[in-house]
Short mmCIF file of C-alpha atoms in Angstrom, two decimals:
data_model
loop_
_atom_site.label_atom_id
_atom_site.label_comp_id
_atom_site.label_asym_id
_atom_site.label_seq_id
_atom_site.Cartn_x
_atom_site.Cartn_y
_atom_site.Cartn_z
CA UNK A 187 -0.03 0.00 0.04
CA UNK A 188 1.24 3.55 -0.84
CA UNK A 189 1.49 5.97 2.14
CA UNK A 190 1.14 9.56 1.38
CA UNK A 191 4.87 10.38 1.44
CA UNK A 192 6.30 11.93 -1.70
CA UNK A 193 9.65 10.16 -1.70
CA UNK A 194 8.22 6.68 -1.23
CA UNK A 195 8.65 5.50 -4.85
CA UNK A 196 8.32 1.83 -5.73
CA UNK A 197 11.34 -0.30 -6.39
CA UNK A 198 11.53 -3.78 -7.74
CA UNK A 199 13.86 -6.47 -6.85
CA UNK A 200 14.13 -10.12 -7.66
CA UNK A 201 12.32 -12.50 -5.38
CA UNK A 202 15.21 -13.96 -3.26
CA UNK A 203 13.47 -17.32 -2.92
CA UNK A 204 12.19 -17.70 -6.42
CA UNK A 205 15.44 -18.93 -8.03
CA UNK A 206 15.78 -21.54 -5.30
CA UNK A 207 12.32 -22.92 -5.56
CA UNK A 208 11.19 -22.32 -9.11
CA UNK A 209 12.07 -25.83 -10.39
CA UNK A 210 10.33 -27.44 -7.50
CA UNK A 211 7.05 -25.49 -8.20
CA UNK A 212 4.83 -28.43 -9.12
CA UNK A 213 5.74 -31.60 -7.22
CA UNK A 214 7.24 -30.19 -4.07
CA UNK A 215 4.45 -27.70 -3.64
CA UNK A 216 1.72 -30.27 -4.07
CA UNK A 217 3.20 -32.82 -1.75
CA UNK A 218 3.78 -30.23 0.84
CA UNK A 219 0.37 -28.96 0.58
CA UNK A 220 -1.04 -32.32 1.16
CA UNK A 221 0.69 -32.71 4.38
CA UNK A 222 0.18 -29.23 5.99
CA UNK A 223 -2.80 -26.97 6.12
CA UNK A 224 -3.09 -23.46 7.51
CA UNK A 225 -4.91 -23.47 10.85
CA UNK A 226 -8.64 -22.68 10.63
CA UNK A 227 -9.91 -21.31 13.95
CA UNK A 228 -13.55 -20.68 15.08
CA UNK A 229 -13.19 -17.04 16.41
CA UNK A 230 -16.70 -17.34 18.12
CA UNK A 231 -15.32 -19.81 20.62
CA UNK A 232 -13.34 -17.05 22.39
CA UNK A 233 -16.71 -16.22 24.05
CA UNK A 234 -17.49 -19.63 25.57
CA UNK A 235 -16.03 -22.63 27.49
CA UNK A 236 -13.33 -23.16 24.78
CA UNK A 237 -11.76 -19.81 25.24
CA UNK A 238 -8.57 -21.01 26.60
CA UNK A 239 -8.00 -23.73 23.77
CA UNK A 240 -9.05 -20.94 21.21
CA UNK A 241 -6.41 -18.55 22.64
CA UNK A 242 -3.84 -21.44 22.38
CA UNK A 243 -4.71 -22.05 18.76
CA UNK A 244 -4.35 -18.52 17.73
CA UNK A 245 -1.08 -18.37 19.58
CA UNK A 246 0.10 -21.33 17.70
CA UNK A 247 -1.09 -19.67 14.36
CA UNK A 248 1.13 -16.62 15.22
CA UNK A 249 4.06 -18.42 16.49
CA UNK A 250 4.37 -21.39 14.26
CA UNK A 251 2.74 -20.37 11.09
CA UNK A 252 2.44 -16.64 10.81
CA UNK A 253 -0.81 -17.29 9.05
CA UNK A 254 -4.23 -18.57 10.16
CA UNK A 255 -7.84 -18.61 8.98
CA UNK A 256 -10.80 -17.25 11.10
CA UNK A 257 -14.25 -18.58 10.65
CA UNK A 258 -17.37 -17.32 12.55
CA UNK A 259 -15.53 -14.17 12.85
CA UNK A 260 -18.78 -11.92 13.09
CA UNK A 261 -18.81 -10.42 9.61
CA UNK A 262 -22.17 -11.15 8.15
CA UNK A 263 -22.04 -13.77 5.16
CA UNK A 264 -24.43 -11.43 3.44
CA UNK A 265 -22.02 -8.50 3.48
CA UNK A 266 -19.14 -10.80 2.19
CA UNK A 267 -21.36 -11.98 -0.68
CA UNK A 268 -21.93 -8.34 -1.60
CA UNK A 269 -18.23 -7.64 -1.39
CA UNK A 270 -17.43 -10.50 -3.81
CA UNK A 271 -20.03 -9.30 -6.21
CA UNK A 272 -18.95 -5.62 -6.22
CA UNK A 273 -15.24 -6.43 -6.56
CA UNK A 274 -15.77 -8.91 -9.36
CA UNK A 275 -17.98 -6.50 -11.23
CA UNK A 276 -15.39 -3.75 -10.73
CA UNK A 277 -12.69 -5.92 -12.16
CA UNK A 278 -14.87 -6.66 -15.22
CA UNK A 279 -15.16 -3.09 -15.80
CA UNK A 280 -11.25 -2.80 -15.53
CA UNK A 281 -10.28 -5.92 -17.45
CA UNK A 282 -9.47 -4.23 -20.79
CA UNK A 283 -7.09 -1.87 -18.96
CA UNK A 284 -5.26 -4.78 -17.59
CA UNK A 285 -4.84 -6.33 -21.01
CA UNK A 286 -3.24 -3.10 -22.04
CA UNK A 287 -0.97 -2.90 -18.93
CA UNK A 288 2.83 -2.99 -19.05
CA UNK A 289 2.84 -6.43 -17.42
CA UNK A 290 0.86 -7.88 -20.36
CA UNK A 291 3.00 -6.01 -22.88
CA UNK A 292 6.19 -7.31 -21.29
CA UNK A 293 5.00 -10.84 -21.45
CA UNK A 294 3.75 -10.53 -24.93
CA UNK A 295 7.12 -9.10 -26.03
CA UNK A 296 8.97 -11.89 -24.25
CA UNK A 297 6.88 -14.72 -25.85
CA UNK A 298 7.14 -13.07 -29.29
CA UNK A 299 11.06 -13.02 -29.01
CA UNK A 300 11.58 -16.19 -27.20
CA UNK A 301 8.62 -18.36 -27.70
CA UNK A 302 9.12 -21.68 -26.01
CA UNK A 303 12.77 -21.35 -25.91
CA UNK A 304 14.57 -22.73 -22.84
CA UNK A 305 16.60 -19.52 -22.16
CA UNK A 306 13.44 -17.27 -21.91
CA UNK A 307 14.16 -15.21 -18.92
CA UNK A 308 11.41 -14.73 -16.29
CA UNK A 309 9.90 -11.41 -15.66
CA UNK A 310 11.01 -11.13 -12.21
CA UNK A 311 10.24 -7.47 -11.63
CA UNK A 312 6.65 -7.35 -12.35
CA UNK A 313 3.41 -9.08 -10.90
CA UNK A 314 0.43 -10.51 -12.93
CA UNK A 315 -2.10 -8.54 -11.02
CA UNK A 316 -4.57 -5.95 -11.37
CA UNK A 317 -4.85 -3.84 -8.19
CA UNK A 318 -6.21 -0.67 -6.69
CA UNK A 319 -6.19 0.80 -3.35
CA UNK A 320 -9.03 1.92 -0.85
CA UNK A 321 -8.14 4.38 1.81
CA UNK A 322 -10.13 6.72 3.96
CA UNK A 323 -9.05 9.78 1.87
CA UNK A 324 -8.55 8.51 -1.70
CA UNK A 325 -10.76 8.28 -4.78
CA UNK A 326 -12.70 5.04 -4.89
CA UNK A 327 -14.26 3.51 -8.13
CA UNK A 328 -17.69 4.77 -8.64
CA UNK A 329 -18.92 1.65 -10.65
CA UNK A 330 -20.83 -0.52 -9.96
CA UNK A 331 -22.98 1.94 -8.08
CA UNK A 332 -23.04 -0.28 -4.86
CA UNK A 333 -19.24 -0.60 -4.61
CA UNK A 334 -18.50 2.47 -2.31
CA UNK A 335 -21.28 1.72 0.12
CA UNK A 336 -20.53 -1.85 0.31
CA UNK A 337 -16.70 -1.41 0.73
CA UNK A 338 -17.18 1.28 3.30
CA UNK A 339 -19.29 -1.09 5.30
CA UNK A 340 -16.90 -4.01 4.92
CA UNK A 341 -13.79 -1.95 5.88
CA UNK A 342 -15.37 -0.85 9.16
CA UNK A 343 -16.17 -4.52 9.99
CA UNK A 344 -12.56 -5.45 9.07
CA UNK A 345 -11.11 -2.55 11.17
CA UNK A 346 -13.10 -3.83 14.23
CA UNK A 347 -12.00 -7.30 13.59
CA UNK A 348 -8.23 -6.37 13.42
CA UNK A 349 -8.49 -4.58 16.76
CA UNK A 350 -10.11 -7.74 18.24
CA UNK A 351 -7.33 -9.91 16.88
CA UNK A 352 -4.72 -7.46 18.23
CA UNK A 353 -6.22 -7.75 21.75
CA UNK A 354 -5.93 -11.41 21.52
CA UNK A 355 -2.25 -11.08 20.48
CA UNK A 356 -1.89 -8.78 23.63
CA UNK A 357 -3.38 -11.35 25.94
CA UNK A 358 -1.16 -14.11 24.46
CA UNK A 359 1.89 -12.07 24.70
CA UNK A 360 1.14 -11.01 28.40
CA UNK A 361 0.97 -7.38 27.16
CA UNK A 362 -1.69 -4.92 28.71
CA UNK A 363 -4.85 -4.82 26.90
CA UNK A 364 -4.58 -2.32 23.85
CA UNK A 365 -0.75 -2.39 23.75
CA UNK A 366 -0.40 -3.13 20.11
CA UNK A 367 -3.08 -0.63 19.09
CA UNK A 368 -1.42 2.07 21.28
CA UNK A 369 2.00 1.34 19.79
CA UNK A 370 0.43 1.70 16.30
CA UNK A 371 -1.17 5.02 17.21
CA UNK A 372 1.60 6.49 19.25
CA UNK A 373 -0.49 6.18 22.42
CA UNK A 374 -3.37 7.90 20.67
CA UNK A 375 -1.48 10.78 19.22
CA UNK A 376 -1.67 9.58 15.61
CA UNK A 377 -4.18 7.66 13.54
CA UNK A 378 -3.14 4.14 12.56
CA UNK A 379 -3.08 3.50 8.90
CA UNK A 380 -5.80 1.28 7.48
CA UNK A 381 -5.78 0.52 3.82
CA UNK A 382 -7.45 -2.09 1.56
CA UNK A 383 -5.80 -3.68 -1.53
CA UNK A 384 -8.47 -5.11 -4.11
CA UNK A 385 -6.61 -7.46 -6.34
CA UNK A 386 -7.37 -9.78 -9.33
CA UNK A 387 -5.05 -12.40 -10.72
CA UNK A 388 -6.41 -13.11 -14.27
CA UNK A 389 -5.68 -16.42 -16.07
CA UNK A 390 -1.99 -16.24 -17.29
CA UNK A 391 -0.85 -17.82 -20.65
CA UNK A 392 2.73 -18.58 -19.48
CA UNK A 393 3.00 -19.60 -15.81
CA UNK A 394 6.56 -20.26 -16.29
CA UNK A 395 7.38 -16.69 -17.16
CA UNK A 396 5.78 -14.54 -14.57
CA UNK A 397 4.59 -14.40 -10.98
CA UNK A 398 1.27 -13.62 -9.72
CA UNK A 399 2.73 -11.71 -6.77
CA UNK A 400 6.34 -12.04 -5.78
CA UNK A 401 7.48 -13.44 -2.45
CA UNK A 402 7.59 -10.85 0.24
CA UNK A 403 6.65 -10.27 3.93
CA UNK A 404 4.31 -7.37 4.89
CA UNK A 405 5.76 -4.39 6.30
CA UNK A 406 3.07 -3.53 8.65
CA UNK A 407 0.82 -5.00 11.50
CA UNK A 408 -2.19 -7.12 11.12
CA UNK A 409 -3.33 -8.08 7.60
CA UNK A 410 -6.79 -9.47 7.05
CA UNK A 411 -7.39 -11.22 3.62
CA UNK A 412 -10.76 -12.17 2.13
CA UNK A 413 -9.35 -14.48 -0.50
CA UNK A 414 -11.18 -16.20 -3.51
CA UNK A 415 -12.91 -19.42 -2.28
CA UNK A 416 -12.74 -21.06 -5.65
CA UNK A 417 -9.36 -20.22 -7.23
CA UNK A 418 -6.19 -20.85 -5.11
CA UNK A 419 -2.67 -19.61 -5.64
CA UNK A 420 -1.69 -18.03 -2.29
CA UNK A 421 1.29 -19.75 -0.66
CA UNK A 422 3.45 -19.36 2.32
CA UNK A 423 7.04 -20.50 2.95
CA UNK A 424 7.19 -22.91 6.04
CA UNK A 425 10.12 -25.08 6.91
CA UNK A 426 11.77 -24.45 3.55
CA UNK A 427 8.77 -25.36 1.44
CA UNK A 428 5.91 -23.48 -0.32
CA UNK A 429 2.46 -24.62 0.86
CA UNK A 430 -1.06 -23.54 -0.09
CA UNK A 431 -3.22 -21.32 1.95
CA UNK A 432 -6.27 -23.52 1.18
CA UNK A 433 -9.48 -21.56 0.22
CA UNK A 434 -12.23 -21.74 2.90
CA UNK A 435 -15.63 -20.18 2.30
CA UNK A 436 -16.18 -16.88 3.97
CA UNK A 437 -13.03 -17.15 6.08
CA UNK A 438 -10.75 -14.17 6.89
CA UNK A 439 -7.16 -15.10 6.51
CA UNK A 440 -4.99 -13.38 9.16
CA UNK A 441 -1.12 -12.90 8.81
CA UNK A 442 1.35 -10.92 10.88
CA UNK A 443 3.61 -8.19 9.40
CA UNK A 444 6.95 -7.09 10.32
CA UNK A 445 5.96 -4.73 13.09
CA UNK A 446 4.12 -7.46 15.00
CA UNK A 447 7.50 -9.31 14.72
CA UNK A 448 9.31 -6.43 16.35
CA UNK A 449 6.57 -5.75 18.96
CA UNK A 450 6.63 -9.56 20.05
CA UNK A 451 10.51 -9.44 20.04
CA UNK A 452 10.62 -12.14 17.45
CA UNK A 453 7.91 -14.60 19.16
CA UNK A 454 5.53 -13.90 16.25
CA UNK A 455 7.35 -14.00 12.81
CA UNK A 456 6.33 -12.21 9.63
CA UNK A 457 6.23 -14.91 6.98
CA UNK A 458 7.24 -15.00 3.32
CA UNK A 459 4.25 -15.46 1.09
CA UNK A 460 3.49 -15.25 -2.65
CA UNK A 461 0.81 -15.77 -5.29
CA UNK A 462 1.25 -18.12 -8.29
CA UNK A 463 -0.36 -17.50 -11.61
CA UNK A 464 -3.02 -19.84 -12.87
CA UNK A 465 -3.98 -20.69 -16.41
CA UNK A 466 -7.80 -20.82 -15.70
CA UNK A 467 -9.86 -18.87 -13.23
CA UNK A 468 -9.69 -15.21 -12.10
CA UNK A 469 -8.55 -15.08 -8.49
CA UNK A 470 -9.99 -12.38 -6.48
CA UNK A 471 -8.08 -11.12 -3.26
CA UNK A 472 -9.18 -8.38 -0.96
CA UNK A 473 -6.40 -7.67 1.69
CA UNK A 474 -6.82 -5.03 4.42
CA UNK A 475 -3.83 -3.68 6.40
CA UNK A 476 -3.88 -2.35 9.96
CA UNK A 477 -0.63 -0.65 10.17
CA UNK A 478 1.10 1.80 12.47
CA UNK A 479 1.03 5.52 11.72
CA UNK A 480 4.20 6.67 9.97
CA UNK A 481 4.90 8.73 13.09
CA UNK A 482 4.40 5.85 15.53
CA UNK A 483 7.47 4.53 17.48
CA UNK A 484 7.89 0.80 17.13
CA UNK A 485 10.11 -1.21 19.66
CA UNK A 486 9.84 -4.72 21.33
CA UNK A 487 6.96 -4.59 23.90
CA UNK A 488 7.38 -5.60 27.62
CA UNK A 489 5.55 -8.22 29.34
CA UNK A 490 6.11 -10.25 32.63
CA UNK A 491 9.51 -11.65 31.34
CA UNK A 492 11.66 -8.72 31.69
CA UNK A 493 14.85 -10.81 31.32
CA UNK A 494 14.32 -11.43 27.57
CA UNK A 495 17.14 -10.12 25.33
CA UNK A 496 15.90 -7.28 22.99
CA UNK A 497 16.28 -8.48 19.49
CA UNK A 498 15.17 -5.53 17.51
CA UNK A 499 15.72 -1.81 17.50
CA UNK A 500 13.41 0.99 18.23
CA UNK A 501 12.56 3.37 15.37
CA UNK A 502 9.79 5.32 13.72
CA UNK A 503 7.58 3.37 11.40
CA UNK A 504 8.12 5.97 8.65
CA UNK A 505 11.89 5.24 8.77
CA UNK A 506 11.12 1.59 8.40
CA UNK A 507 9.10 2.27 5.28
CA UNK A 508 11.89 4.30 3.73
CA UNK A 509 13.89 0.96 3.85
CA UNK A 510 11.08 -1.44 3.06
CA UNK A 511 10.07 -0.02 -0.25
CA UNK A 512 13.61 -0.43 -1.46
CA UNK A 513 13.97 -3.96 -0.09
CA UNK A 514 10.43 -5.37 -0.15
CA UNK A 515 11.45 -8.38 -2.21
CA UNK A 516 14.82 -8.98 -0.38
CA UNK A 517 15.55 -10.84 2.78
CA UNK A 518 13.93 -8.97 5.75
CA UNK A 519 16.71 -9.16 8.25
CA UNK A 520 18.82 -6.45 6.62
CA UNK A 521 15.79 -4.04 6.77
CA UNK A 522 15.96 -4.25 10.54
CA UNK A 523 19.78 -3.66 10.50
CA UNK A 524 19.47 -0.75 8.15
CA UNK A 525 16.74 0.93 10.34
CA UNK A 526 18.95 0.29 13.36
CA UNK A 527 21.61 2.41 11.72
CA UNK A 528 19.22 5.35 10.88
#
């Protein structure tokens, strides 16, 4: 997502994991997916007798996976159905623009020049993705007519869910209630950033030459994804293998960004993830990001264990973003080292 900061221009780098894993894309990915599945957690059980078990399952999702899926999360199914409808219709109205995009032009040119030649070089600096952003203060699509009202309602529900998830993280990390939200807002002095990225990944004619979305970790805090329940493609890197984030109807996929890793002092890790291209099906993806304000100060939080070694620096989130936009597709550890030196 783009913050309103003039010098934050996009940079593109080669996915550091793609070369290592690209030749294993089919067999190893399929076998790993069959063996492991992203945790699916019934969020409503936090309110009943199974609260302790549910807290433990969420802790496991944060510590061992960095991704988990929530069902019975409180967002009305009727609203989710409207979101799917208006976003799909919005993409239909944009489809011709994607066909004329730089990404499609680059792929067409590469195929014309190389055909099926074995030495055809992958397009490592682009993504096969149609995308636009929704923030509180930017221009939203006007068509279909129901789009704006539906997405405003949806974003408000997602914002509330994100804050509930952060409170659960506070409890599991033995932080005071509201600690993560307070860190993101500079103890209430600034407005946390909340943005929504609406993406579609159309069918791609050459899966071997372009990524759907290059591997990366997310810069911010808590990410809430309403992914396509028919067309897969999202994968996370776990224990050296890429595994699928399986589609689950009406679930909200949660993943933790780099700032949650820092606040938890490394107990919760931000996880590398990517989207594969597909030859059939149009994958819809609606990701909402609850991130710190650029002015917020981020540092490892404190809990009952004051003896823990501090593993991450203290910094302004805006300084971290200056580093991230240049290194998004590179290993994340140097980002923390770079911001430490600021």
